mmCIF file of C-alpha atoms in Angstrom:
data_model
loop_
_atom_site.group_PDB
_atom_site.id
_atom_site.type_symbol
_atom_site.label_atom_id
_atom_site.label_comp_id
_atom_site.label_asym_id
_atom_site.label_seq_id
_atom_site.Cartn_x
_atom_site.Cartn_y
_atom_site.Cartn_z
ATOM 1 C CA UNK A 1432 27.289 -3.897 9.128
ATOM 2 C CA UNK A 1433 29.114 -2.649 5.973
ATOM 3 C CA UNK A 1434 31.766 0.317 6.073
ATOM 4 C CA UNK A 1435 29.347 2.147 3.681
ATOM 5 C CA UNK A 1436 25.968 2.033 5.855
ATOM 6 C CA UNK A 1437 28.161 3.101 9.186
ATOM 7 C CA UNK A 1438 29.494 5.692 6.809
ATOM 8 C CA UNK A 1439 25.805 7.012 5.711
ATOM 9 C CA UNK A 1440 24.635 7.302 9.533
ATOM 10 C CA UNK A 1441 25.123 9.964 11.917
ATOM 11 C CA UNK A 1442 24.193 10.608 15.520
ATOM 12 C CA UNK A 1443 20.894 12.869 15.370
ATOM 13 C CA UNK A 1444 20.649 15.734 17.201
ATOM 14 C CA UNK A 1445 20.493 16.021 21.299
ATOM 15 C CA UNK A 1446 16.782 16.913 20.568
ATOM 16 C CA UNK A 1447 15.999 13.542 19.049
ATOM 17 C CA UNK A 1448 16.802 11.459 21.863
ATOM 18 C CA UNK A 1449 13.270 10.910 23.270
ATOM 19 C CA UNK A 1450 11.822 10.633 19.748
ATOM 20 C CA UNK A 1451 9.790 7.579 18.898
ATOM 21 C CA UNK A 1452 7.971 6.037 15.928
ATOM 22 C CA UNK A 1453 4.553 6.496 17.214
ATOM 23 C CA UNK A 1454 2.545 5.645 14.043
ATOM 24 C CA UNK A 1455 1.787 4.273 10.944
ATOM 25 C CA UNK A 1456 -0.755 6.078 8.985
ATOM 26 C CA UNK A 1457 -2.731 4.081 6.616
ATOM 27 C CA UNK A 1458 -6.107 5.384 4.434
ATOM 28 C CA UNK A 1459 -9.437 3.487 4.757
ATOM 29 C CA UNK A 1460 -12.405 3.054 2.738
ATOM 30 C CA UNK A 1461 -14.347 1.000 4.860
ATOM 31 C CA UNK A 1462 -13.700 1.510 8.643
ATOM 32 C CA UNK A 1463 -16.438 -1.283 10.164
ATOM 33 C CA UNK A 1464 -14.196 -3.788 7.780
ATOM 34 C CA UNK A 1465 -10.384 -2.399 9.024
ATOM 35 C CA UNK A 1466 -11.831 -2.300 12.341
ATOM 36 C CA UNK A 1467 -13.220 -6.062 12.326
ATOM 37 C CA UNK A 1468 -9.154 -7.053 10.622
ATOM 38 C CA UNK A 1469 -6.630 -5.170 12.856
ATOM 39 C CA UNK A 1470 -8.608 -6.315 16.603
ATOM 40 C CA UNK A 1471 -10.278 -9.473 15.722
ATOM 41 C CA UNK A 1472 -7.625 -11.341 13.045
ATOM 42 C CA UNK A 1473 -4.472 -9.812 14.297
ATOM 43 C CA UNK A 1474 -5.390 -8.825 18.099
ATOM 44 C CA UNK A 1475 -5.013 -5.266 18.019
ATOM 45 C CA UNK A 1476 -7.063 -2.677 20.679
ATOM 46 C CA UNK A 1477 -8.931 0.735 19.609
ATOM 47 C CA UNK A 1478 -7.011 3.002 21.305
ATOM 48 C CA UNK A 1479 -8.738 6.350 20.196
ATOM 49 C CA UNK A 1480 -11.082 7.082 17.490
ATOM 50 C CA UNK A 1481 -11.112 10.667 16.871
ATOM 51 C CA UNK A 1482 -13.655 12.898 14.361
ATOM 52 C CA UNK A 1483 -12.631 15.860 12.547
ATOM 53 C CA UNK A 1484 -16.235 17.391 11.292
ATOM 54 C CA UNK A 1485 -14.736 20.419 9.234
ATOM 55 C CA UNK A 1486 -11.899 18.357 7.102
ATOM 56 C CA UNK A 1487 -14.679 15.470 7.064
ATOM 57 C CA UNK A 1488 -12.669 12.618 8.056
ATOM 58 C CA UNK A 1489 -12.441 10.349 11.432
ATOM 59 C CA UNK A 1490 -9.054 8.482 12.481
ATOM 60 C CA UNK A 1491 -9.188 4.818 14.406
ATOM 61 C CA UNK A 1492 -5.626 4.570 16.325
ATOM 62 C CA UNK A 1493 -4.793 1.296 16.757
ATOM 63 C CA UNK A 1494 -1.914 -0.547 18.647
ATOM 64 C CA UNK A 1495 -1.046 -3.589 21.208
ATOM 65 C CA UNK A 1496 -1.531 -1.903 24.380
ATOM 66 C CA UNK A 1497 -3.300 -3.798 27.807
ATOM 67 C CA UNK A 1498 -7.014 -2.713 28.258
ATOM 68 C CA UNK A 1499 -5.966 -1.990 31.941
ATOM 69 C CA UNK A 1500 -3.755 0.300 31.218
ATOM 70 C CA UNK A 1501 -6.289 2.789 29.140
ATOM 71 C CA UNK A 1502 -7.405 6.105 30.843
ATOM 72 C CA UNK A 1503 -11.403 6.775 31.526
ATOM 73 C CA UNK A 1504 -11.149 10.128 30.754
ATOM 74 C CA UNK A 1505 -11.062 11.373 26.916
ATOM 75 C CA UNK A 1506 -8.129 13.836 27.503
ATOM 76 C CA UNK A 1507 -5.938 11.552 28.657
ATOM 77 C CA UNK A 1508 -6.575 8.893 27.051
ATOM 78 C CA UNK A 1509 -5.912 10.552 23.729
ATOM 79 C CA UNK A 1510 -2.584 12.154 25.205
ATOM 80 C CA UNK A 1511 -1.816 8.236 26.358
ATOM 81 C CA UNK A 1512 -3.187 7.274 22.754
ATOM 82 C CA UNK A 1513 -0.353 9.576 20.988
ATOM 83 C CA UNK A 1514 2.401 8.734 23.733
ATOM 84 C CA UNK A 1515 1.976 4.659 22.533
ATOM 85 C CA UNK A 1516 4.748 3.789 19.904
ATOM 86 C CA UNK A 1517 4.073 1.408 17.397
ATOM 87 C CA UNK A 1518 0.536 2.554 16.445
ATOM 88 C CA UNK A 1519 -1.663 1.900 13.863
ATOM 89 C CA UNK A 1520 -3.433 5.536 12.354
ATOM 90 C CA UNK A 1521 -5.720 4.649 9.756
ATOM 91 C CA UNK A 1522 -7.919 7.607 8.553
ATOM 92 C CA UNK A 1523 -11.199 7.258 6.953
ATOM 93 C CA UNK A 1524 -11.911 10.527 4.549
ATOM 94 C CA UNK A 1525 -15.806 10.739 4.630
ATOM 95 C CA UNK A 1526 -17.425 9.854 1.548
ATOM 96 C CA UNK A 1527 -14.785 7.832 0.029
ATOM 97 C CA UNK A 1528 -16.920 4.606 1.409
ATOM 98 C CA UNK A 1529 -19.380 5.106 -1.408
ATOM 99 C CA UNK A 1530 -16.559 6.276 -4.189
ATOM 100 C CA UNK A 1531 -15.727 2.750 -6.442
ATOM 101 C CA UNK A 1532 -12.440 4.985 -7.646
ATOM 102 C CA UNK A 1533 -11.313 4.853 -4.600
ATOM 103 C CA UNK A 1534 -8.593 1.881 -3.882
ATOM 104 C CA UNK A 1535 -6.001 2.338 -1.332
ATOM 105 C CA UNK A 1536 -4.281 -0.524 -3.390
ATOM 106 C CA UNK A 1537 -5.385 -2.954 -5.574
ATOM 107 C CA UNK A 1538 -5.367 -6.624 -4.189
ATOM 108 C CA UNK A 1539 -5.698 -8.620 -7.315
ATOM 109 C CA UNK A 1540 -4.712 -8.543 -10.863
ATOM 110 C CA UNK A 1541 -7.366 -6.122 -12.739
ATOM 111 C CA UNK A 1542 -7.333 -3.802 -15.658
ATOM 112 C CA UNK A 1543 -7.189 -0.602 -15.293
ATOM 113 C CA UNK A 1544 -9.055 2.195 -17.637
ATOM 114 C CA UNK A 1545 -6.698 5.437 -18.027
ATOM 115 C CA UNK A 1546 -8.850 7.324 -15.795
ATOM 116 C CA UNK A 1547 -7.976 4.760 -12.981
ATOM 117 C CA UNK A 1548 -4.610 4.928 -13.996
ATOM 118 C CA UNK A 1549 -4.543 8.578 -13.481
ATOM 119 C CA UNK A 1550 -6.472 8.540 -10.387
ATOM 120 C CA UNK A 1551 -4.024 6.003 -8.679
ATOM 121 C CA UNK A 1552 -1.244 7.738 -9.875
ATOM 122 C CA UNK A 1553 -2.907 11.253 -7.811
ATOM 123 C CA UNK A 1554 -3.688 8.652 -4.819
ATOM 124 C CA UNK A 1555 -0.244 7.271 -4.622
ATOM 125 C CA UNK A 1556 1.355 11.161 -4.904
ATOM 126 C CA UNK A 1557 -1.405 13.129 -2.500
ATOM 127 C CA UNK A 1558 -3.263 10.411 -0.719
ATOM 128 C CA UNK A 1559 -0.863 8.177 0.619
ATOM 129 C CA UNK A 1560 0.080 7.342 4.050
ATOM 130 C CA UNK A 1561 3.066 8.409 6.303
ATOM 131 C CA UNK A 1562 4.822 7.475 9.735
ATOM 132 C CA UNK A 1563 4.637 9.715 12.211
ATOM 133 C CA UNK A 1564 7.546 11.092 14.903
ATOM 134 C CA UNK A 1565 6.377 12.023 18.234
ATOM 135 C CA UNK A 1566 8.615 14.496 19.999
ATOM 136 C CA UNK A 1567 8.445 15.785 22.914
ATOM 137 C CA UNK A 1568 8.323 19.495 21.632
ATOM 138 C CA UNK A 1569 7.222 20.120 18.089
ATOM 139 C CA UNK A 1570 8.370 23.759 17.732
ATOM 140 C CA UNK A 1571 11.668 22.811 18.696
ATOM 141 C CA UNK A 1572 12.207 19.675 17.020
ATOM 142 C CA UNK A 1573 10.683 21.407 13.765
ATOM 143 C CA UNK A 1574 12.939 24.622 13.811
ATOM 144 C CA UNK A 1575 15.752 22.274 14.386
ATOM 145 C CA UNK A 1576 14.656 20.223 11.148
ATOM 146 C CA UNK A 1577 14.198 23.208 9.290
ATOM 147 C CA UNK A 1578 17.847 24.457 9.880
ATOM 148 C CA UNK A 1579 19.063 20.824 8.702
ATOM 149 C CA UNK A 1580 16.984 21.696 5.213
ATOM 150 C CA UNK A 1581 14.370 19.837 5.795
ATOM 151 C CA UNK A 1582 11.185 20.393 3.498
ATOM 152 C CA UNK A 1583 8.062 21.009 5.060
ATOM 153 C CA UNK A 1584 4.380 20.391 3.595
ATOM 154 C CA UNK A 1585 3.028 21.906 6.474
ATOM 155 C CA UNK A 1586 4.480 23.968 9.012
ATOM 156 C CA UNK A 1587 3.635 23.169 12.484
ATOM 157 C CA UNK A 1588 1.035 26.217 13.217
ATOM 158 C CA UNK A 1589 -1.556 24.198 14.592
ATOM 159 C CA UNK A 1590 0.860 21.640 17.009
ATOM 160 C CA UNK A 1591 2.205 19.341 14.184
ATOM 161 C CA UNK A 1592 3.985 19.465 11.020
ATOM 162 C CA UNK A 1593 4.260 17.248 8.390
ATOM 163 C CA UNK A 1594 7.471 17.110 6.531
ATOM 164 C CA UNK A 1595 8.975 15.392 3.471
ATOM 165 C CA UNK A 1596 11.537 12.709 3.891
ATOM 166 C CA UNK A 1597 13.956 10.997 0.683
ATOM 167 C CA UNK A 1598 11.922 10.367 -1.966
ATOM 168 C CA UNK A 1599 9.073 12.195 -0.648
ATOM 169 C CA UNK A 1600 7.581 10.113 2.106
ATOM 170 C CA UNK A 1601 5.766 11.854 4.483
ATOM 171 C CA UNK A 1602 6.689 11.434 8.252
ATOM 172 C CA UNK A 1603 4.033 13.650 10.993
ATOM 173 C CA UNK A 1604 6.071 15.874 13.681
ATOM 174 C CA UNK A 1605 4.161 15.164 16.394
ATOM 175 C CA UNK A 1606 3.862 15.742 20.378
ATOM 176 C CA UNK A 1607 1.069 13.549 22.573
ATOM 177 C CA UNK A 1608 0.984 16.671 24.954
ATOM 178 C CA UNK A 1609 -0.463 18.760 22.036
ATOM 179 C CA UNK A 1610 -2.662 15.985 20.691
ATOM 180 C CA UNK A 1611 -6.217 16.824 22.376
ATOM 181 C CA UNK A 1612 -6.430 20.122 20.967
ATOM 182 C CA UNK A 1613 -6.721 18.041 17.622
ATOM 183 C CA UNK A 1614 -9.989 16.957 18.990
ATOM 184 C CA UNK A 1615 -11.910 20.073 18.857
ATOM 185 C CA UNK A 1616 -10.702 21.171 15.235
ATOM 186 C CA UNK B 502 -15.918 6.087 21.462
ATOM 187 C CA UNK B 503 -18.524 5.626 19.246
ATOM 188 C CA UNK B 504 -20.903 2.314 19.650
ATOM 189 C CA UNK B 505 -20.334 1.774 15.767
ATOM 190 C CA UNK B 506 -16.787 1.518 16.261
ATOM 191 C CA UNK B 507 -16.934 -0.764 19.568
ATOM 192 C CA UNK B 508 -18.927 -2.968 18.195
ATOM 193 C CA UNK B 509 -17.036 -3.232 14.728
ATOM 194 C CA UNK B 510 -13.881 -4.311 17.210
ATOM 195 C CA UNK B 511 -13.649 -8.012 18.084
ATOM 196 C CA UNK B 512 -11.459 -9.619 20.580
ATOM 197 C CA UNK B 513 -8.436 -11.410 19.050
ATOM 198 C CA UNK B 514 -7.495 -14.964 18.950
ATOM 199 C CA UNK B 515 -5.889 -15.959 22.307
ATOM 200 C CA UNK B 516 -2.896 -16.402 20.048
ATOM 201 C CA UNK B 517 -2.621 -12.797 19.443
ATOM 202 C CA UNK B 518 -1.472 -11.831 22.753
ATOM 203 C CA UNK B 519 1.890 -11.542 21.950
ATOM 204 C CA UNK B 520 1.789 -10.018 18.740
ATOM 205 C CA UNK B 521 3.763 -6.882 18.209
ATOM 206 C CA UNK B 522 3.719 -4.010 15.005
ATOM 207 C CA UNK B 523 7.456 -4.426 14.424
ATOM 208 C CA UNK B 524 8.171 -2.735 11.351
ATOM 209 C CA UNK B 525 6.819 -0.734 8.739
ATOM 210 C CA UNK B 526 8.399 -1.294 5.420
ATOM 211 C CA UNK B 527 9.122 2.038 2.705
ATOM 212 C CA UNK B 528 11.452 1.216 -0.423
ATOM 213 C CA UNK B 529 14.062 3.890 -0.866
ATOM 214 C CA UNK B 530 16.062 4.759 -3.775
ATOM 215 C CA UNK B 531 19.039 5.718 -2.230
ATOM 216 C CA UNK B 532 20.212 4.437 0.726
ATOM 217 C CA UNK B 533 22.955 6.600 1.941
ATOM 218 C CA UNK B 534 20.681 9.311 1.473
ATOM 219 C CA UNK B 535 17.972 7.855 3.359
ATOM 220 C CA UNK B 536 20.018 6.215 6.116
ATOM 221 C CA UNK B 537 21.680 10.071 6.782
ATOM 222 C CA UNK B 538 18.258 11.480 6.900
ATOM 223 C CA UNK B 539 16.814 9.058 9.337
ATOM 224 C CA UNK B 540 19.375 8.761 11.465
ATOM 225 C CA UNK B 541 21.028 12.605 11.758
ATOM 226 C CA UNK B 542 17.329 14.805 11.194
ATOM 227 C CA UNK B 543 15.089 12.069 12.881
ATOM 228 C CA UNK B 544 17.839 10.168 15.369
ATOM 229 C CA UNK B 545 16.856 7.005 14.684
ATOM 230 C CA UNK B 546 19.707 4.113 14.918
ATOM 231 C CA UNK B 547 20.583 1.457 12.085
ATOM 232 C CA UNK B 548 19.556 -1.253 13.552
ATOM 233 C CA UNK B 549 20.473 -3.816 11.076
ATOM 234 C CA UNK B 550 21.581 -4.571 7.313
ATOM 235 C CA UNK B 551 20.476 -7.927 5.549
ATOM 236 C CA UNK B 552 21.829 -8.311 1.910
ATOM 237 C CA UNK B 553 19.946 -10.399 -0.461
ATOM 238 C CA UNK B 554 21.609 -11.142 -3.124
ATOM 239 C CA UNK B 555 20.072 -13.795 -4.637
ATOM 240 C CA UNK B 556 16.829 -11.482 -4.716
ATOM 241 C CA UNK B 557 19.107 -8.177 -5.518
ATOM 242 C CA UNK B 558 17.966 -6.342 -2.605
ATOM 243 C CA UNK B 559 19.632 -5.067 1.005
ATOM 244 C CA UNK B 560 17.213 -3.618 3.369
ATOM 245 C CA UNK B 561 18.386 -1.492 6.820
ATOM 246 C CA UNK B 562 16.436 -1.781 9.931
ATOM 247 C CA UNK B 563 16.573 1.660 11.659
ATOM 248 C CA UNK B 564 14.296 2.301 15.287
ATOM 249 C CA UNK B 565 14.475 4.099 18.033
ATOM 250 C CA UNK B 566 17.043 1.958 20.420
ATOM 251 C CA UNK B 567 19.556 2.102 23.042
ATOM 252 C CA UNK B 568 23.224 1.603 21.059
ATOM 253 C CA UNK B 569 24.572 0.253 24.240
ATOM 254 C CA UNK B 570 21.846 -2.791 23.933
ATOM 255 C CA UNK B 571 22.563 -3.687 20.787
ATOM 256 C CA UNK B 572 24.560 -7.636 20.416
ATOM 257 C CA UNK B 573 27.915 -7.700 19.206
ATOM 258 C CA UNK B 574 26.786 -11.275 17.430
ATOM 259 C CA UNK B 575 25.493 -10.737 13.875
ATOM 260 C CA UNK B 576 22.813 -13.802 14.452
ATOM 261 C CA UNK B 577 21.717 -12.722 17.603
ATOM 262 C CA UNK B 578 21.786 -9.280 16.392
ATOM 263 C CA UNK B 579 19.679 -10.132 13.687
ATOM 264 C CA UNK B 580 16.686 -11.836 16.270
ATOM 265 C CA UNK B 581 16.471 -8.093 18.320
ATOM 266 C CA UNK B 582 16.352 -6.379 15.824
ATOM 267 C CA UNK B 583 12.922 -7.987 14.394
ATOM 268 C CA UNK B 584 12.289 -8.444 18.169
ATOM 269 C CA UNK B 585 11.804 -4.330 18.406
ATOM 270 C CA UNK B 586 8.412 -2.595 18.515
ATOM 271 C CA UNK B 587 8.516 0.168 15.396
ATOM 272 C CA UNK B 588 10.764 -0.163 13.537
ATOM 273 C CA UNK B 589 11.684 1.721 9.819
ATOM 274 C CA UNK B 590 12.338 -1.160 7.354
ATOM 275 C CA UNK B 591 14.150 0.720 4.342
ATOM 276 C CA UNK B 592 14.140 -1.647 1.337
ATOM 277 C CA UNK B 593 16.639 -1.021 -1.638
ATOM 278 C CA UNK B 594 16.148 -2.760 -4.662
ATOM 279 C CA UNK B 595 19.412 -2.832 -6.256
ATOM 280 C CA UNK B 596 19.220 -1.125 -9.659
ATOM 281 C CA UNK B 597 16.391 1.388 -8.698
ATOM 282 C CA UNK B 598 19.164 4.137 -8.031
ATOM 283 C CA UNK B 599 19.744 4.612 -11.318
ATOM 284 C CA UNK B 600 16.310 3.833 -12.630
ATOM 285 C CA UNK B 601 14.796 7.447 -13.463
ATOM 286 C CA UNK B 602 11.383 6.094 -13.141
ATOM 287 C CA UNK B 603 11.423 4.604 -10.047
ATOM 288 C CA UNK B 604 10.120 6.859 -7.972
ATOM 289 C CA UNK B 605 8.714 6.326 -4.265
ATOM 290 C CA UNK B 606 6.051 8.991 -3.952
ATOM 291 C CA UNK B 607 6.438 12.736 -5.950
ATOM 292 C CA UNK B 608 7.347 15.164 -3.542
ATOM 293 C CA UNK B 609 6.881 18.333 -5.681
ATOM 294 C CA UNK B 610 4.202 18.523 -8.237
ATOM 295 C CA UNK B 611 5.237 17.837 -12.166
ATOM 296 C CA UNK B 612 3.721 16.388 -14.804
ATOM 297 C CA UNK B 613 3.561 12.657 -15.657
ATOM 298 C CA UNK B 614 3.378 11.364 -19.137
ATOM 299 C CA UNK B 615 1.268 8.376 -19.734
ATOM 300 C CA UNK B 616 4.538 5.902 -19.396
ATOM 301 C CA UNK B 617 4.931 7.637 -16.247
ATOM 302 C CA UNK B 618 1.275 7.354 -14.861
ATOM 303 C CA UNK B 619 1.551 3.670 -15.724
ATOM 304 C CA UNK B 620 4.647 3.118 -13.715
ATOM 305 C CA UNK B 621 3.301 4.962 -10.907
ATOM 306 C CA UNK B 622 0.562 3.048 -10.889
ATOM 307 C CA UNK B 623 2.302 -0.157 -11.141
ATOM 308 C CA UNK B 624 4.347 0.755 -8.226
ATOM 309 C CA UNK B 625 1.756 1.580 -5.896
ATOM 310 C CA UNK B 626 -0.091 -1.694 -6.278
ATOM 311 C CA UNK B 627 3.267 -4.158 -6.416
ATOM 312 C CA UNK B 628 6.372 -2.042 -5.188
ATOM 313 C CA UNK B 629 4.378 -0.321 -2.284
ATOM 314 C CA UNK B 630 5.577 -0.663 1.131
ATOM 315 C CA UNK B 631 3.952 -2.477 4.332
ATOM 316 C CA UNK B 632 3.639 -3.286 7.745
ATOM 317 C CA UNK B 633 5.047 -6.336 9.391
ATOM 318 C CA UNK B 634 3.348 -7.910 12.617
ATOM 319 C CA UNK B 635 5.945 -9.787 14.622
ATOM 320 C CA UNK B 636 4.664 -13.027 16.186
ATOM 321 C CA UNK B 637 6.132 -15.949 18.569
ATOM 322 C CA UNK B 638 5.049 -18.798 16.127
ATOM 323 C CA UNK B 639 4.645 -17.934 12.235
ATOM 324 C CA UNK B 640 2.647 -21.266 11.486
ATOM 325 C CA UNK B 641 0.410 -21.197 14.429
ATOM 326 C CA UNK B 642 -0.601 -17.639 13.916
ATOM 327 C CA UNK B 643 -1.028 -18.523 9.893
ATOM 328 C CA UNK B 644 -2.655 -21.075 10.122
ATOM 329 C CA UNK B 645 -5.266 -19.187 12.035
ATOM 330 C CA UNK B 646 -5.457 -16.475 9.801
ATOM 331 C CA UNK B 647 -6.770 -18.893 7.064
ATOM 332 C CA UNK B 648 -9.291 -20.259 8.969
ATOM 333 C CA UNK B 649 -10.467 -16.539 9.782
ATOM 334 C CA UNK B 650 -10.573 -16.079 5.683
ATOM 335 C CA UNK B 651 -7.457 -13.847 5.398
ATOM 336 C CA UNK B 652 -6.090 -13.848 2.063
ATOM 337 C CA UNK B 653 -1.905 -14.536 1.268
ATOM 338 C CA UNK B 654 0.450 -13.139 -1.165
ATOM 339 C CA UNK B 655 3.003 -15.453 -0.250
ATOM 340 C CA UNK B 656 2.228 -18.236 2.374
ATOM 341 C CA UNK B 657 4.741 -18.896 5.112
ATOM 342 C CA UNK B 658 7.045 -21.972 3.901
ATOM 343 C CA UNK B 659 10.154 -19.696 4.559
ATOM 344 C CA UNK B 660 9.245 -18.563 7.802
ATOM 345 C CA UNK B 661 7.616 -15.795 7.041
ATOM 346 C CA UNK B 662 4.122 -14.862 5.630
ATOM 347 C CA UNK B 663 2.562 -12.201 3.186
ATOM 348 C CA UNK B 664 -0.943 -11.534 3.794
ATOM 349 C CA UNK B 665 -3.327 -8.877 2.190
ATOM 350 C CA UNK B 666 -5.434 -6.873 4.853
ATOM 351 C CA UNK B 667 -8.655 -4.634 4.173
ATOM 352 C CA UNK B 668 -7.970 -2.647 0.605
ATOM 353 C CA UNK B 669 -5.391 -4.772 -0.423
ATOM 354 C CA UNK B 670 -2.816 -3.532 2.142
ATOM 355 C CA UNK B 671 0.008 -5.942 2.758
ATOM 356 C CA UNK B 672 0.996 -7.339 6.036
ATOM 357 C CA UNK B 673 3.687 -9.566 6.549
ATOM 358 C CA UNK B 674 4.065 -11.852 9.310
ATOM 359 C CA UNK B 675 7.259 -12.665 11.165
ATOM 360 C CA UNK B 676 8.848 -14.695 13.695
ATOM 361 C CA UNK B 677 11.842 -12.919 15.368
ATOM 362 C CA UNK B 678 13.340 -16.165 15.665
ATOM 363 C CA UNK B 679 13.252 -16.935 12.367
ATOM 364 C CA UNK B 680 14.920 -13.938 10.999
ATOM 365 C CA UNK B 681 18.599 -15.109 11.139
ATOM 366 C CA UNK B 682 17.748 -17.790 8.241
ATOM 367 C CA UNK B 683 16.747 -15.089 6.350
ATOM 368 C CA UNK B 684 20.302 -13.482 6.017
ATOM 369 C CA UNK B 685 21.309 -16.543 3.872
ATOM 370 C CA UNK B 686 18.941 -16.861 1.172
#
């Protein structure tokens, strides 16, 4: 390790010591094909699948976990869900099944018109995915991220934030304990 | 669950069993700044950092990890790190620091010109980031990936594999054993 990355690093916080990277949020067109990829070809298990009727879109989490180990009953098994690390989020927006604009990235060489251009430009700004933090208080770690400078698109009202990393990534402040009440929004 | 979604899940290969999501990959533009941000706001650890010079590019491992595990041995610190569950692979591409048009995702809104558009465009189909599924045995899993009808960007001669997933998203597949030759090349 170089003098220059040791230099760059610093311990975190006391806060951050049981944070993990819980996911890895990716966006969908066609959930029935993900599905089929990420369990059958590379052996992954549907932890949770989650629908969110008024912002009209549905999540699949995703990870390497044992069957055995997956709670019966839907509370808990969504606060186990967001307590996994290493998980796979990817979020299907309703309607973009049936929208031919809509790529989450192009997997062979085509030409593009300048409307695609544009609109893959707006996807790769707005509709891109992020990695998500899960902490084990989000109102702490987020005031504690705020007094570091840290940007926030959205503040955590309504049990996680979302705030913008270098460059503008987007990494999810996140606590499994707070996760269920997701469920009913 | 849904019966839509169970019965768009498959089991996985019997080789799967040990697969793992080790890493998801974001390019940065500035390391120190990036490195500092992951490490003092989020408390993450660096991990690891491979130059490639013969490819112009460094990238720094960084995961949630117990310093006092790490291996003093650069080659056997090398095979934990890409033995970890979730880890943050930053990628640096030398040159893109000072390249005003590299940009990794906007995180304010501005306007684009058309060169701009076009770049952005560019970079979210070939410079995007991706996910990397560790594996005991690159060519066994590979090879079985074919036969399902999974696509590659790069196939696995130097022990590691580039494969394209549902939309075009791009999943590499690794070997933690096989990581150490990878700090030579």
């Amino acid at each position: 390790m170089d003098e220059a990355a040791s230099t760059a690093c610093s311990e975190g916080h006391a806060l951050t010591k049981d944070y993990m990277l819980q996911q890895t949020m990716l966006r969908v067109k066609d959930p029935a094909r993900s599905l089929d990829f990420y369990t059958r070809i590379l052996g992954m298990m549907l932890l949770q699948k989650i629908d969110f009727p008024s912002m009209r879109f549905t999540f699949y989490s995703l990870g390497y976990e044992d069957k055995a180990d997956t709670p019966a009953d839907v509370k808990e098994r969504t606060v186990w869900t967001f307590s996994r690390r290493a998980t796979l989020e990817l979020t299907h927006n309703w309607g973009t099944e049936s929208d031919n604009l809509f790529v989450q990235r192009s997997d062979r060489f085509v030409c593009f018109s300048m409307l695609d251009l544009l609109w893959l430009s707006l996807l790769s700004c707005f509709h891109a995915g992020h990695i998500g933090i899960a902490v084990p208080d989000v109102y702490a770690a987020c005031k504690v991220f705020e007094e570091q400078g840290v940007r926030f698109v959205k503040k955590p009202e309504t049990g996680s934030g979302l705030c913008s990393g270098p460059g503008g990534c987007w990494i999810e402040i996140l606590s499994p304990n707070n996760t269920f009440s997701l469920m009913s929004s």
